Amino acid sequence: MSRVAAKPWVDFLDERILRRLQMTATRTTTWREMVPNRADGYVWDNGVQRNAPENRALRPSGAFLSTVEDLAKWDAALETDAPLKKATREQMWTAVTLNDGKTSGYGYGWEVQTRAGKRSVHHGGSLPGFRAHFARFPGDQVKPEQILWQLAAVWLPGVDQGPANGWAN
């Protein structure tokens, strides 16, 4: 990517995506740069919790630092033609056809699935001490508060899932 863009990947990403979307807290993973409010990761080592070891990531592999607010900006942008046109998003969210004619279940950087008739595009990742997963349901208007209470009801017996259309204010 650096050769095609004629600049380092980090600079290309910042210029073309992050600044345009005002994602001011998102950056590629760095262990040297001071990052305000950075969370530390921890791992279990023989039953003892320890600081997570430093991890080197190859670019462009992912390995981002971000916030919920910036991820919400990214999610909202994926409903518009900035930074990607609809045709590009559709191509990105379509399973790649392999040489033998079968599809892979993977698009351009996204896992592509249909479950119970609902199309989803998602991808997860982890670094020592951290794990995240980002999922989208293109075309569906997912209500976060409804998901929250349904999830809580699964993990916390007795929690009411709320009305079918989400919780009223």
Coordinates of C-alpha atoms in Angstrom, one line a residue:
M1 CA 0.0 0.0 0.0
S2 CA 2.8 2.4 0.8
R3 CA 4.2 2.2 -2.7
V4 CA 0.8 2.7 -4.4
A5 CA -0.1 5.7 -2.1
A6 CA 3.5 7.0 -2.2
K7 CA 3.3 7.5 1.6
P8 CA 3.3 5.3 4.8
W9 CA 0.2 3.3 5.5
V10 CA -0.4 5.2 8.7
D11 CA -0.4 8.6 7.0
F12 CA -2.6 7.3 4.1
L13 CA -5.1 6.0 6.6
D14 CA -5.1 9.2 8.7
E15 CA -5.5 11.4 5.7
R16 CA -8.1 9.4 3.7
I17 CA -10.2 8.0 6.4
L18 CA -9.7 9.0 10.0
R19 CA -9.5 12.8 9.6
R20 CA -12.3 12.9 7.1
L21 CA -14.6 11.1 9.5
Q22 CA -13.3 13.1 12.5
M23 CA -12.2 9.8 14.2
T24 CA -9.7 11.6 16.4
A25 CA -9.0 8.8 18.8
T26 CA -8.4 6.0 16.3
R27 CA -4.9 5.1 15.2
T28 CA -2.8 2.1 14.4
T29 CA -1.5 0.3 17.5
T30 CA 1.5 1.9 18.9
W31 CA 3.5 1.1 22.0
R32 CA 5.8 4.1 21.9
E33 CA 3.4 7.0 21.3
M34 CA 1.6 8.6 24.2
V35 CA -2.1 7.8 23.8
P36 CA -4.4 9.7 26.2
N37 CA -6.7 7.4 28.2
R38 CA -5.2 4.3 26.7
A39 CA -6.4 1.1 28.4
D40 CA -3.9 -1.5 29.5
G41 CA -4.4 -5.1 28.5
Y42 CA -3.9 -8.0 30.8
V43 CA -3.4 -11.7 30.3
W44 CA -3.7 -14.8 32.6
D45 CA -0.4 -16.6 33.1
N46 CA -0.6 -19.8 35.1
G47 CA -3.6 -18.4 37.1
V48 CA -2.0 -15.0 37.7
Q49 CA -3.1 -11.8 36.0
R50 CA -0.2 -10.0 34.3
N51 CA 0.4 -7.0 32.0
A52 CA -0.1 -8.1 28.4
P53 CA 3.2 -8.4 26.4
E54 CA 4.0 -5.9 23.6
N55 CA 2.9 -7.2 20.2
R56 CA 4.2 -6.2 16.8
A57 CA 1.7 -6.0 14.0
L58 CA 2.3 -6.0 10.3
R59 CA 0.6 -3.3 8.3
P60 CA -2.1 -3.1 7.0
S61 CA -3.3 -5.9 9.3
G62 CA -5.7 -4.1 11.5
A63 CA -4.5 -3.7 15.0
F64 CA -6.1 -0.4 15.8
L65 CA -6.6 1.5 18.9
S66 CA -10.0 3.2 19.0
T67 CA -13.0 4.3 21.2
V68 CA -16.7 3.4 21.1
E69 CA -17.4 7.0 19.9
D70 CA -15.0 6.7 16.9
L71 CA -16.4 3.2 16.1
A72 CA -19.9 4.7 16.0
K73 CA -18.6 7.3 13.5
W74 CA -17.1 4.5 11.4
D75 CA -20.4 2.5 11.5
A76 CA -22.4 5.6 10.6
A77 CA -20.0 6.4 7.7
L78 CA -20.6 2.9 6.3
E79 CA -24.2 3.9 5.7
T80 CA -23.1 6.7 3.4
D81 CA -20.9 7.2 0.3
A82 CA -18.0 8.5 2.4
P83 CA -15.5 7.0 2.6
L84 CA -16.7 4.2 0.3
K85 CA -19.2 4.2 -2.5
K86 CA -22.1 1.8 -2.2
A87 CA -20.8 -0.4 -5.1
T88 CA -17.4 -0.7 -3.3
R89 CA -19.1 -1.6 0.0
E90 CA -21.2 -4.2 -1.7
Q91 CA -18.1 -5.7 -3.4
M92 CA -16.3 -5.7 0.0
W93 CA -19.2 -7.4 1.7
T94 CA -19.6 -10.1 -1.0
A95 CA -17.9 -13.5 -0.4
V96 CA -15.0 -14.0 -2.7
T97 CA -15.4 -16.8 -5.3
L98 CA -12.4 -19.2 -5.3
N99 CA -10.8 -20.8 -8.3
D100 CA -12.9 -24.0 -7.8
G101 CA -16.1 -21.9 -8.0
K102 CA -16.9 -22.2 -4.3
T103 CA -17.3 -19.1 -2.2
S104 CA -15.0 -18.5 0.8
G105 CA -17.3 -16.9 3.3
Y106 CA -14.9 -13.9 3.3
G107 CA -15.1 -10.7 1.4
Y108 CA -12.5 -8.0 1.2
G109 CA -11.6 -7.7 4.9
W110 CA -14.9 -8.9 6.2
E111 CA -16.4 -12.3 7.1
V112 CA -19.7 -12.6 5.2
Q113 CA -22.6 -14.7 6.6
T114 CA -26.3 -15.2 6.5
R115 CA -27.9 -16.5 9.7
A116 CA -31.7 -17.0 10.1
G117 CA -32.1 -15.1 6.8
K118 CA -30.2 -12.1 8.1
R119 CA -27.1 -10.9 6.2
S120 CA -24.1 -10.0 8.4
V121 CA -20.6 -8.7 7.7
H122 CA -18.2 -8.8 10.6
H123 CA -14.6 -9.2 11.7
G124 CA -12.9 -9.8 15.0
G125 CA -9.4 -9.6 16.2
S126 CA -7.2 -9.6 19.3
L127 CA -3.9 -8.6 20.6
P128 CA -2.5 -9.8 23.9
G129 CA -4.9 -8.5 26.6
F130 CA -7.6 -7.3 24.1
R131 CA -10.3 -8.8 22.0
A132 CA -12.9 -7.1 19.8
H133 CA -15.5 -7.9 17.2
F134 CA -17.3 -5.5 14.9
A135 CA -20.5 -6.6 13.2
R136 CA -22.9 -5.0 10.8
F137 CA -26.3 -6.1 9.4
P138 CA -26.5 -4.2 6.1
G139 CA -30.0 -3.0 5.3
D140 CA -31.3 -3.7 8.8
Q141 CA -31.9 -0.9 11.3
V142 CA -30.6 -2.6 14.5
K143 CA -31.8 -1.1 17.7
P144 CA -28.9 -1.1 20.2
E145 CA -31.1 -0.9 23.3
Q146 CA -33.1 -4.0 22.2
I147 CA -29.9 -5.9 21.7
L148 CA -28.6 -4.9 25.1
W149 CA -31.6 -6.2 26.9
Q150 CA -31.8 -9.4 24.9
L151 CA -28.2 -10.1 25.6
A152 CA -28.6 -9.3 29.3
A153 CA -31.6 -11.7 29.4
V154 CA -29.4 -14.5 28.1
W155 CA -26.6 -14.0 30.6
L156 CA -28.6 -12.8 33.6
P157 CA -31.6 -15.0 34.4
G158 CA -34.7 -12.9 35.3
V159 CA -33.8 -9.8 33.3
D160 CA -36.7 -8.7 31.2
Q161 CA -36.0 -8.4 27.4
G162 CA -38.3 -5.5 27.1
P163 CA -41.0 -4.9 24.4
A164 CA -40.4 -6.4 21.0
N165 CA -39.7 -3.0 19.4
G166 CA -37.2 -1.9 22.0
W167 CA -37.4 -0.1 25.3
A168 CA -39.6 3.0 25.4
N169 CA -38.2 6.2 26.9

